[in-house]
Amino acid sequence: MTSPLNVHHDVAPLNQGCKTLSVALSGKSHSYPISIGSIGTHSLSQLGGWLQTVTTLKPTGKVLIVTDETVGALYAQFITASIKESYPSATLQLLSLPAGESAKQLDTLTTILTAAQALSLTRSDLLIALGGGVIGDMAGFAASIYYRGVPFVQVPTTLLAMVDSSVGGKVAINFKEVKNGLGQFYQPIGVFIDVATLETLPQREQLAGLAEIVKYGLIERSALGLSVLDTNQPSSQLSASSFWENLATLDSNWREAIVDLIASSCYIKAQVVMRDEQELAPATDATGRVCLNLGHTFAHAYEAALGYGTLLHGEAVAIGLMQATWLSETLGLLNQSTVKTIETLMNALNLYPITLPNHVAKPPCPEQLLQLMGKDKKVTTTGKLRLVLPVEPLGTVVVQEGVPIEAVKQVLLRYF
Ligand SMILES: NC(=O)c1ccc[n+]([C@@H]2O[C@H](COP(=O)([O-])OP(=O)(O)OC[C@H]3O[C@@H](n4cnc5c(N)ncnc54)[C@H](O)[C@@H]3O)[C@@H](O)[C@H]2O)c1
């Protein structure tokens, strides 16, 4: 089978040492490009020209830009100016919503739908989500249900949204205490990533996104530039832009490395999504979308036990990745030196150990965590724990059924 993905390393450096790279999905009606701008210059000011290449928006069309108050104050001016330049006769409307997870709910969704209706948005117009995963998920969901679906574009501004939530078409809001309780699969018509927006992203949010990037390195060794995952290879033979090496040099080489890491991550996510767009593959098929769940069963348990918002999602994922790694070691799926490689990298990236906020008196007890893990719908159908775990060679995962509870308990105790 030929790959459904076309990967273009196409555009010459925009700025010193920076490049633009795009990943395009093809072969399906909802294929869409992911454009990744450089860190050195604000590619947001090129958004209008890019829209002309990916949308059928008419010169007199309408555009609803949905953002949050923080991101809007920083970046809305760039994209409105750019769209006005390319579409001088278009009608633009900016909607700034409160920032944060607590806004990801029905009332805010109604606000977006009301703004769309007030603007008389139609299916030949456009909705743009400018912000992190909260805005992307919520505006995407609004786009999916308004008039049975209007075209929308993702313009992610957090690292997590760039490498994860903006790609793959899962859109949702939280509903009655259930995270992402209302939602569906609805693909954007394009994803436009301006890496320069990361310059203003708080460090804690950057780390949270980095945890998802490490996850990609652990699940997909065959993807773009992952040869460095072969730990037997001497470093002199490794590609200068390989995934694992880029991660390892992030500290000294943030600007250079991050663009390639985002591109590789989007590539891997897109590849998984193309294999199993709507999570219909058998739950034990590690090539399906379930592989993206690596570390997440642990993470969801910590988030729920500590109360949502105590840890950022990516921080909980960082904990879960280490616990999944240790569990694999216990079960004989990973050897000690590979575990050491992962541990060293996570430590160098400040992703291990994750400390709990001061107001948390003590970590949740294993019994509570195990109970929460058992409730995770992706974990079990028969009362046994089913987990995605890293295996040899590094960069490969399996779905392990019937994982012994006692072994899980030990890795929970090992972290805190
Ligand atoms: N759809 C999916 O596949 C998927 C995958 C993972 C996560 N998610 C969802 O994503 C959400 C989390 O997304 P998130 O981590 O991006 O959080 P977020 O959207 O809440 O953004 C985090 C904070 O950073 C601020 N911010 C965003 N960009 C900024 C920038 N460039 N400079 C300064 N501040 C900036 C925001 O205003 C916000 O306060 C969750 O709701 C989660 O459920 C969805």
Tab-separated table of C-alpha atoms and ligand atoms in Angstrom:
chain	number	residue	atom	x	y	z
A	1	MET	CA	0.000	0.000	0.000
A	2	THR	CA	1.376	3.417	-0.850
A	3	SER	CA	1.497	6.015	1.853
A	4	PRO	CA	-1.475	8.374	1.837
A	5	LEU	CA	0.820	11.135	2.935
A	6	ASN	CA	2.833	13.461	0.814
A	7	VAL	CA	5.579	15.157	2.698
A	8	HIS	CA	6.982	18.339	1.286
A	9	HIS	CA	10.142	19.904	2.638
A	10	ASP	CA	9.452	22.533	0.151
A	11	VAL	CA	10.053	26.124	0.968
A	12	ALA	CA	13.424	27.775	1.190
A	13	PRO	CA	14.484	29.353	4.462
A	14	LEU	CA	12.290	32.318	5.329
A	15	ASN	CA	14.707	33.526	7.892
A	16	GLN	CA	18.149	32.663	9.134
A	17	GLY	CA	18.298	28.971	9.974
A	18	CYS	CA	14.534	28.488	9.721
A	19	LYS	CA	12.467	26.653	7.186
A	20	THR	CA	8.887	26.027	6.309
A	21	LEU	CA	7.755	22.450	5.975
A	22	SER	CA	4.337	21.181	5.120
A	23	VAL	CA	2.703	17.799	5.422
A	24	ALA	CA	-0.253	17.098	3.171
A	25	LEU	CA	-2.747	14.285	3.413
A	26	SER	CA	-4.022	13.130	0.075
A	27	GLY	CA	-6.265	10.495	-1.421
A	28	LYS	CA	-9.402	11.235	0.586
A	29	SER	CA	-12.074	13.852	0.166
A	30	HIS	CA	-11.150	15.542	3.435
A	31	SER	CA	-7.426	15.701	2.832
A	32	TYR	CA	-5.860	18.876	4.052
A	33	PRO	CA	-2.522	20.586	4.220
A	34	ILE	CA	-0.620	21.339	7.402
A	35	SER	CA	1.559	24.352	6.905
A	36	ILE	CA	4.373	24.853	9.405
A	37	GLY	CA	5.994	28.267	9.480
A	38	SER	CA	9.345	29.112	10.959
A	39	ILE	CA	10.122	30.348	14.437
A	40	GLY	CA	12.003	33.405	13.210
A	41	THR	CA	9.202	35.270	11.536
A	42	HIS	CA	5.461	35.626	11.984
A	43	SER	CA	3.976	33.566	9.191
A	44	LEU	CA	0.543	34.579	10.519
A	45	SER	CA	0.920	37.605	8.304
A	46	GLN	CA	0.866	35.201	5.331
A	47	LEU	CA	-2.352	33.502	6.378
A	48	GLY	CA	-4.538	35.405	3.870
A	49	GLY	CA	-2.439	34.271	0.903
A	50	TRP	CA	-2.435	30.691	2.205
A	51	LEU	CA	-6.232	30.748	2.554
A	52	GLN	CA	-6.476	31.598	-1.140
A	53	THR	CA	-4.705	28.320	-1.893
A	54	VAL	CA	-6.696	26.044	0.432
A	55	THR	CA	-10.219	27.492	0.579
A	56	THR	CA	-12.912	28.408	-1.895
A	57	LEU	CA	-13.736	31.527	0.082
A	58	LYS	CA	-15.163	34.172	-2.240
A	59	PRO	CA	-13.659	37.694	-2.358
A	60	THR	CA	-16.854	38.951	-0.685
A	61	GLY	CA	-17.044	35.989	1.729
A	62	LYS	CA	-17.422	36.100	5.504
A	63	VAL	CA	-14.862	34.943	8.034
A	64	LEU	CA	-15.518	34.316	11.718
A	65	ILE	CA	-12.271	34.202	13.716
A	66	VAL	CA	-12.721	32.490	17.076
A	67	THR	CA	-9.972	32.992	19.637
A	68	ASP	CA	-9.477	33.436	23.378
A	69	GLU	CA	-8.773	36.733	25.101
A	70	THR	CA	-5.080	35.977	25.677
A	71	VAL	CA	-4.296	34.777	22.170
A	72	GLY	CA	-6.565	37.364	20.560
A	73	ALA	CA	-4.727	40.223	22.263
A	74	LEU	CA	-1.415	38.863	21.003
A	75	TYR	CA	-2.154	37.648	17.490
A	76	ALA	CA	-5.592	38.574	16.124
A	77	GLN	CA	-4.194	41.749	14.572
A	78	PHE	CA	-1.766	39.752	12.406
A	79	ILE	CA	-4.371	37.505	10.939
A	80	THR	CA	-7.075	40.104	10.420
A	81	ALA	CA	-4.570	42.359	8.619
A	82	SER	CA	-3.419	39.480	6.453
A	83	ILE	CA	-6.941	38.360	5.533
A	84	LYS	CA	-7.953	41.942	4.763
A	85	GLU	CA	-4.990	42.257	2.450
A	86	SER	CA	-5.906	39.112	0.496
A	87	TYR	CA	-9.676	39.568	0.712
A	88	PRO	CA	-10.274	43.354	0.837
A	89	SER	CA	-14.031	42.938	0.273
A	90	ALA	CA	-14.550	40.152	2.800
A	91	THR	CA	-16.466	40.648	6.059
A	92	LEU	CA	-14.398	39.705	9.126
A	93	GLN	CA	-15.694	39.129	12.620
A	94	LEU	CA	-13.456	38.480	15.613
A	95	LEU	CA	-14.895	36.606	18.592
A	96	SER	CA	-12.720	36.570	21.750
A	97	LEU	CA	-13.747	34.038	24.373
A	98	PRO	CA	-12.500	33.580	27.953
A	99	ALA	CA	-9.249	31.569	28.053
A	100	GLY	CA	-8.912	28.125	29.580
A	101	GLU	CA	-10.549	24.727	29.938
A	102	SER	CA	-13.462	26.055	32.003
A	103	ALA	CA	-14.718	27.882	28.890
A	104	LYS	CA	-14.936	24.626	26.917
A	105	GLN	CA	-18.649	24.141	27.545
A	106	LEU	CA	-22.106	24.509	26.143
A	107	ASP	CA	-22.628	28.221	26.912
A	108	THR	CA	-19.465	29.170	25.064
A	109	LEU	CA	-20.403	26.920	22.158
A	110	THR	CA	-23.712	28.782	22.015
A	111	THR	CA	-21.814	32.076	21.934
A	112	ILE	CA	-19.875	30.893	18.874
A	113	LEU	CA	-22.997	29.635	17.107
A	114	THR	CA	-24.804	32.890	17.890
A	115	ALA	CA	-21.922	34.910	16.442
A	116	ALA	CA	-21.975	32.731	13.307
A	117	GLN	CA	-25.683	33.312	12.899
A	118	ALA	CA	-25.408	37.043	13.546
A	119	LEU	CA	-22.797	37.182	10.798
A	120	SER	CA	-25.069	35.117	8.508
A	121	LEU	CA	-22.191	32.705	7.997
A	122	THR	CA	-22.925	30.123	5.289
A	123	ARG	CA	-21.304	26.960	4.047
A	124	SER	CA	-19.343	28.926	1.488
A	125	ASP	CA	-17.813	31.070	4.236
A	126	LEU	CA	-15.087	30.225	6.754
A	127	LEU	CA	-14.541	29.796	10.467
A	128	ILE	CA	-11.000	30.113	11.835
A	129	ALA	CA	-9.917	28.707	15.223
A	130	LEU	CA	-6.983	30.761	16.521
A	131	GLY	CA	-5.610	29.446	19.825
A	132	GLY	CA	-4.784	26.349	21.844
A	133	GLY	CA	-6.591	23.027	22.000
A	134	VAL	CA	-9.556	24.489	23.866
A	135	ILE	CA	-10.368	26.951	21.095
A	136	GLY	CA	-9.559	24.436	18.347
A	137	ASP	CA	-11.791	21.728	19.831
A	138	MET	CA	-14.651	24.091	20.590
A	139	ALA	CA	-14.620	26.211	17.422
A	140	GLY	CA	-14.167	23.026	15.380
A	141	PHE	CA	-17.216	21.506	17.040
A	142	ALA	CA	-19.216	24.684	16.342
A	143	ALA	CA	-18.099	24.532	12.693
A	144	SER	CA	-19.183	20.891	12.499
A	145	ILE	CA	-22.759	21.494	13.631
A	146	TYR	CA	-23.533	24.979	12.299
A	147	TYR	CA	-25.510	24.529	9.050
A	148	ARG	CA	-24.471	20.834	9.183
A	149	GLY	CA	-20.867	21.872	8.793
A	150	VAL	CA	-19.016	24.936	7.586
A	151	PRO	CA	-15.375	24.927	6.468
A	152	PHE	CA	-12.905	25.642	9.238
A	153	VAL	CA	-9.196	26.203	9.559
A	154	GLN	CA	-7.059	25.464	12.596
A	155	VAL	CA	-4.440	28.039	13.563
A	156	PRO	CA	-2.925	26.435	16.688
A	157	THR	CA	-0.847	28.590	19.025
A	158	THR	CA	0.177	26.157	21.795
A	159	LEU	CA	2.733	23.412	21.283
A	160	LEU	CA	0.141	20.827	22.297
A	161	ALA	CA	-2.337	22.112	19.747
A	162	MET	CA	0.331	22.253	17.022
A	163	VAL	CA	1.426	18.650	17.445
A	164	ASP	CA	-1.777	17.042	18.620
A	165	SER	CA	-5.226	18.587	18.864
A	166	SER	CA	-5.242	20.552	15.588
A	167	VAL	CA	-4.500	17.444	13.534
A	168	GLY	CA	-6.876	14.496	13.362
A	169	GLY	CA	-10.342	15.999	13.417
A	170	LYS	CA	-11.496	15.307	16.969
A	171	VAL	CA	-13.636	18.275	18.020
A	172	ALA	CA	-15.558	18.544	21.277
A	173	ILE	CA	-16.736	20.391	24.354
A	174	ASN	CA	-16.956	19.142	27.925
A	175	PHE	CA	-20.484	18.235	29.004
A	176	LYS	CA	-21.858	17.691	32.515
A	177	GLU	CA	-18.447	16.926	34.069
A	178	VAL	CA	-17.569	14.581	31.218
A	179	LYS	CA	-14.429	15.649	29.405
A	180	ASN	CA	-15.131	15.959	25.674
A	181	GLY	CA	-18.615	14.570	26.390
A	182	LEU	CA	-20.092	16.160	23.249
A	183	GLY	CA	-18.154	16.019	20.044
A	184	GLN	CA	-17.440	14.357	16.760
A	185	PHE	CA	-14.912	13.739	14.037
A	186	TYR	CA	-14.766	16.752	11.751
A	187	GLN	CA	-11.654	17.526	9.777
A	188	PRO	CA	-10.463	21.074	9.162
A	189	ILE	CA	-9.737	22.150	5.593
A	190	GLY	CA	-6.254	23.143	6.657
A	191	VAL	CA	-3.928	23.641	9.597
A	192	PHE	CA	-1.713	26.717	9.643
A	193	ILE	CA	1.053	26.651	12.234
A	194	ASP	CA	3.033	29.784	13.009
A	195	VAL	CA	5.791	28.419	15.234
A	196	ALA	CA	6.767	31.968	16.225
A	197	THR	CA	3.660	32.160	18.419
A	198	LEU	CA	5.428	29.776	20.806
A	199	GLU	CA	7.673	32.675	21.839
A	200	THR	CA	4.888	33.969	24.091
A	201	LEU	CA	3.672	30.604	25.357
A	202	PRO	CA	4.349	30.132	29.094
A	203	GLN	CA	7.123	27.607	29.796
A	204	ARG	CA	4.835	25.222	31.623
A	205	GLU	CA	2.566	25.033	28.569
A	206	GLN	CA	5.596	24.425	26.345
A	207	LEU	CA	6.671	21.474	28.473
A	208	ALA	CA	3.167	20.052	28.348
A	209	GLY	CA	3.363	20.014	24.547
A	210	LEU	CA	6.814	18.483	24.660
A	211	ALA	CA	5.471	15.455	26.523
A	212	GLU	CA	3.196	14.690	23.555
A	213	ILE	CA	6.187	15.025	21.225
A	214	VAL	CA	8.149	12.463	23.266
A	215	LYS	CA	5.112	10.189	23.016
A	216	TYR	CA	5.355	10.299	19.214
A	217	GLY	CA	9.013	9.312	19.417
A	218	LEU	CA	8.014	6.309	21.510
A	219	ILE	CA	5.213	5.093	19.253
A	220	GLU	CA	6.556	5.519	15.742
A	221	ARG	CA	10.095	4.577	14.853
A	222	SER	CA	9.414	4.196	11.140
A	223	ALA	CA	8.363	7.778	10.605
A	224	LEU	CA	10.241	10.763	9.307
A	225	GLY	CA	13.780	11.068	10.655
A	226	LEU	CA	13.416	8.546	13.434
A	227	SER	CA	16.521	6.539	12.668
A	228	VAL	CA	18.182	7.959	15.737
A	229	LEU	CA	15.878	5.833	17.841
A	230	ASP	CA	18.258	3.015	17.032
A	231	THR	CA	20.373	3.379	20.122
A	232	ASN	CA	23.091	1.072	18.818
A	233	GLN	CA	24.019	3.541	16.127
A	234	PRO	CA	26.967	5.809	16.930
A	235	SER	CA	25.786	9.381	17.113
A	236	SER	CA	28.152	10.478	14.319
A	237	GLN	CA	26.079	8.466	11.844
A	238	LEU	CA	22.815	10.060	12.808
A	239	SER	CA	20.936	12.530	10.664
A	240	ALA	CA	21.360	16.079	11.883
A	241	SER	CA	17.637	16.638	11.985
A	242	SER	CA	16.483	13.336	13.413
A	243	PHE	CA	13.636	13.310	15.862
A	244	TRP	CA	15.313	11.933	18.958
A	245	GLU	CA	18.422	14.022	18.474
A	246	ASN	CA	16.343	17.136	18.004
A	247	LEU	CA	14.669	16.381	21.293
A	248	ALA	CA	17.998	15.884	23.008
A	249	THR	CA	19.344	19.208	21.743
A	250	LEU	CA	16.252	21.262	22.438
A	251	ASP	CA	17.838	23.149	25.283
A	252	SER	CA	20.690	24.595	23.287
A	253	ASN	CA	18.952	24.499	19.951
A	254	TRP	CA	15.310	25.317	20.623
A	255	ARG	CA	14.587	27.352	17.502
A	256	GLU	CA	16.267	24.969	15.095
A	257	ALA	CA	14.946	21.791	16.591
A	258	ILE	CA	11.371	22.684	17.389
A	259	VAL	CA	10.200	23.253	13.808
A	260	ASP	CA	11.390	19.811	12.723
A	261	LEU	CA	9.936	18.220	15.833
A	262	ILE	CA	6.547	19.799	15.183
A	263	ALA	CA	6.675	18.685	11.566
A	264	SER	CA	7.645	15.122	12.502
A	265	SER	CA	4.958	14.990	15.166
A	266	CYS	CA	2.264	16.218	12.774
A	267	TYR	CA	3.469	13.659	10.264
A	268	ILE	CA	3.207	10.821	12.776
A	269	LYS	CA	-0.202	11.939	14.046
A	270	ALA	CA	-1.476	12.307	10.478
A	271	GLN	CA	-0.158	8.872	9.600
A	272	VAL	CA	-1.983	7.264	12.523
A	273	VAL	CA	-5.170	9.196	11.754
A	274	MET	CA	-5.090	8.144	8.117
A	275	ARG	CA	-4.842	4.515	9.206
A	276	ASP	CA	-7.733	4.767	11.647
A	277	GLU	CA	-9.514	8.078	11.298
A	278	GLN	CA	-12.488	7.355	13.542
A	279	GLU	CA	-10.873	4.993	16.058
A	280	LEU	CA	-12.618	1.981	14.534
A	281	ALA	CA	-9.602	-0.350	14.492
A	282	PRO	CA	-9.759	-3.192	17.048
A	283	ALA	CA	-8.753	-1.949	20.506
A	284	THR	CA	-5.811	-4.357	20.468
A	285	ASP	CA	-4.424	-3.084	17.147
A	286	ALA	CA	-1.403	-0.965	18.056
A	287	THR	CA	-1.285	0.535	14.554
A	288	GLY	CA	-4.718	2.094	15.140
A	289	ARG	CA	-5.508	5.371	16.809
A	290	VAL	CA	-5.333	3.632	20.192
A	291	CYS	CA	-1.509	3.893	20.080
A	292	LEU	CA	-1.876	7.634	20.683
A	293	ASN	CA	-3.111	6.616	24.119
A	294	LEU	CA	0.402	5.722	25.296
A	295	GLY	CA	0.812	7.080	28.835
A	296	HIS	CA	-2.684	8.541	28.736
A	297	THR	CA	-4.472	5.963	30.883
A	298	PHE	CA	-2.121	6.821	33.744
A	299	ALA	CA	-2.432	10.519	32.870
A	300	HIS	CA	-6.234	10.577	32.898
A	301	ALA	CA	-6.253	8.880	36.313
A	302	TYR	CA	-3.904	11.512	37.793
A	303	GLU	CA	-5.885	14.370	36.240
A	304	ALA	CA	-9.147	13.041	37.645
A	305	ALA	CA	-7.726	12.128	41.064
A	306	LEU	CA	-6.029	15.506	41.567
A	307	GLY	CA	-8.933	17.485	40.091
A	308	TYR	CA	-8.828	18.768	36.494
A	309	GLY	CA	-6.494	21.726	36.128
A	310	THR	CA	-4.146	20.758	38.990
A	311	LEU	CA	-1.718	19.301	36.463
A	312	LEU	CA	-1.628	20.362	32.830
A	313	HIS	CA	-2.640	17.464	30.610
A	314	GLY	CA	0.883	17.199	29.185
A	315	GLU	CA	2.392	17.068	32.686
A	316	ALA	CA	0.148	14.136	33.511
A	317	VAL	CA	1.171	12.539	30.203
A	318	ALA	CA	4.836	12.956	31.171
A	319	ILE	CA	4.146	11.020	34.382
A	320	GLY	CA	2.215	8.390	32.436
A	321	LEU	CA	5.002	7.919	29.886
A	322	MET	CA	7.515	7.107	32.613
A	323	GLN	CA	5.098	4.758	34.347
A	324	ALA	CA	4.325	2.953	31.088
A	325	THR	CA	8.071	2.651	30.475
A	326	TRP	CA	8.715	1.163	33.907
A	327	LEU	CA	5.777	-1.184	33.514
A	328	SER	CA	7.233	-2.451	30.241
A	329	GLU	CA	10.526	-3.051	32.018
A	330	THR	CA	8.753	-5.030	34.747
A	331	LEU	CA	6.928	-7.113	32.144
A	332	GLY	CA	10.154	-7.793	30.239
A	333	LEU	CA	9.057	-5.739	27.216
A	334	LEU	CA	11.865	-3.171	27.447
A	335	ASN	CA	15.449	-3.730	28.490
A	336	GLN	CA	17.166	-1.705	31.177
A	337	SER	CA	19.332	0.347	28.838
A	338	THR	CA	16.333	1.486	26.787
A	339	VAL	CA	14.530	2.482	29.962
A	340	LYS	CA	17.619	4.463	30.952
A	341	THR	CA	17.631	6.210	27.535
A	342	ILE	CA	14.016	7.281	27.975
A	343	GLU	CA	14.542	8.321	31.592
A	344	THR	CA	17.620	10.383	30.732
A	345	LEU	CA	15.857	12.156	27.902
A	346	MET	CA	12.762	12.900	29.971
A	347	ASN	CA	14.988	14.238	32.734
A	348	ALA	CA	16.955	16.457	30.338
A	349	LEU	CA	13.702	17.887	28.990
A	350	ASN	CA	12.424	18.657	32.509
A	351	LEU	CA	9.665	16.115	31.983
A	352	TYR	CA	10.911	13.796	34.723
A	353	PRO	CA	10.337	14.022	37.569
A	354	ILE	CA	7.171	16.115	37.469
A	355	THR	CA	6.471	17.661	40.863
A	356	LEU	CA	2.979	18.222	42.143
A	357	PRO	CA	1.865	21.803	42.937
A	358	ASN	CA	2.509	22.921	46.543
A	359	HIS	CA	-1.150	22.871	47.506
A	360	VAL	CA	-1.354	19.117	46.847
A	361	ALA	CA	-0.712	17.559	50.257
A	362	LYS	CA	0.136	14.087	48.938
A	363	PRO	CA	-0.022	12.170	45.675
A	364	PRO	CA	-3.164	10.154	45.004
A	365	CYS	CA	-3.004	6.615	46.395
A	366	PRO	CA	-2.548	3.674	43.999
A	367	GLU	CA	-5.944	2.198	44.869
A	368	GLN	CA	-7.736	5.374	43.761
A	369	LEU	CA	-5.642	5.602	40.603
A	370	LEU	CA	-6.254	1.942	39.760
A	371	GLN	CA	-9.965	2.419	40.196
A	372	LEU	CA	-9.898	5.402	37.846
A	373	MET	CA	-7.755	3.522	35.331
A	374	GLY	CA	-10.282	0.704	35.352
A	375	LYS	CA	-13.037	3.160	34.404
A	376	ASP	CA	-11.179	4.407	31.333
A	377	LYS	CA	-13.214	3.164	28.390
A	378	LYS	CA	-10.056	2.492	26.401
A	379	VAL	CA	-8.678	0.243	29.118
A	380	THR	CA	-10.969	-2.649	29.640
A	381	THR	CA	-13.990	-4.572	28.535
A	382	THR	CA	-13.524	-7.545	30.817
A	383	GLY	CA	-12.290	-6.055	34.071
A	384	LYS	CA	-8.652	-6.498	33.094
A	385	LEU	CA	-6.238	-3.693	32.428
A	386	ARG	CA	-5.422	-3.167	28.782
A	387	LEU	CA	-2.610	-0.691	28.211
A	388	VAL	CA	-0.533	0.673	25.362
A	389	LEU	CA	3.080	-0.007	26.327
A	390	PRO	CA	6.477	0.714	24.756
A	391	VAL	CA	8.447	-2.338	23.608
A	392	GLU	CA	11.767	-3.099	21.946
A	393	PRO	CA	12.983	-1.751	19.652
A	394	LEU	CA	12.531	1.758	21.009
A	395	GLY	CA	9.850	3.540	18.994
A	396	THR	CA	7.421	0.608	18.961
A	397	VAL	CA	4.337	-0.047	21.083
A	398	VAL	CA	1.945	-2.917	21.731
A	399	VAL	CA	-1.491	-3.099	23.277
A	400	GLN	CA	-0.969	-5.366	26.261
A	401	GLU	CA	-4.037	-7.146	27.601
A	402	GLY	CA	-4.497	-8.515	31.089
A	403	VAL	CA	-1.741	-6.454	32.699
A	404	PRO	CA	-1.265	-7.607	36.329
A	405	ILE	CA	-2.720	-5.053	38.739
A	406	GLU	CA	0.133	-5.576	41.215
A	407	ALA	CA	2.725	-4.588	38.586
A	408	VAL	CA	0.785	-1.418	37.825
A	409	LYS	CA	0.570	-0.641	41.531
A	410	GLN	CA	4.342	-0.904	41.858
A	411	VAL	CA	5.008	1.629	39.075
A	412	LEU	CA	2.449	4.004	40.557
A	413	LEU	CA	4.320	3.824	43.874
A	414	ARG	CA	7.695	4.179	42.141
A	415	TYR	CA	6.993	7.682	40.754
A	416	PHE	CA	6.052	9.667	43.860
B	1	LIG	N1	-8.781	17.205	19.612
B	1	LIG	C1	-7.786	16.480	20.037
B	1	LIG	O1	-7.354	15.511	19.392
B	1	LIG	C2	-7.114	16.862	21.320
B	1	LIG	C3	-5.885	16.295	21.664
B	1	LIG	C4	-5.262	16.739	22.840
B	1	LIG	C5	-5.865	17.703	23.626
B	1	LIG	N2	-7.068	18.226	23.248
B	1	LIG	C6	-7.720	19.272	24.053
B	1	LIG	O2	-6.866	20.411	24.051
B	1	LIG	C7	-7.152	21.180	25.213
B	1	LIG	C8	-5.846	21.667	25.799
B	1	LIG	O3	-5.214	22.480	24.848
B	1	LIG	P1	-4.018	23.453	25.241
B	1	LIG	O4	-3.053	22.711	26.081
B	1	LIG	O5	-3.557	24.074	23.993
B	1	LIG	O6	-4.700	24.480	26.235
B	1	LIG	P2	-5.423	25.899	26.016
B	1	LIG	O7	-6.102	25.973	24.728
B	1	LIG	O8	-6.246	26.131	27.233
B	1	LIG	O9	-4.211	26.916	26.039
B	1	LIG	C9	-3.434	27.016	27.217
B	1	LIG	C10	-3.257	28.471	27.653
B	1	LIG	O10	-2.280	29.076	26.821
B	1	LIG	C11	-2.756	30.312	26.319
B	1	LIG	N3	-2.118	30.493	25.018
B	1	LIG	C12	-2.370	29.801	23.886
B	1	LIG	N4	-1.485	30.120	22.937
B	1	LIG	C13	-0.670	31.058	23.469
B	1	LIG	C14	0.468	31.756	22.983
B	1	LIG	N5	0.968	31.529	21.765
B	1	LIG	N6	1.053	32.659	23.793
B	1	LIG	C15	0.593	32.844	25.057
B	1	LIG	N7	-0.445	32.196	25.584
B	1	LIG	C16	-1.063	31.301	24.794
B	1	LIG	C17	-4.258	30.176	26.279
B	1	LIG	O11	-4.889	31.429	26.330
B	1	LIG	C18	-4.511	29.335	27.525
B	1	LIG	O12	-4.577	30.166	28.654
B	1	LIG	C19	-7.958	20.294	26.139
B	1	LIG	O13	-9.282	20.754	26.181
B	1	LIG	C20	-7.888	18.912	25.502
B	1	LIG	O14	-9.053	18.163	25.715
B	1	LIG	C21	-7.693	17.835	22.123
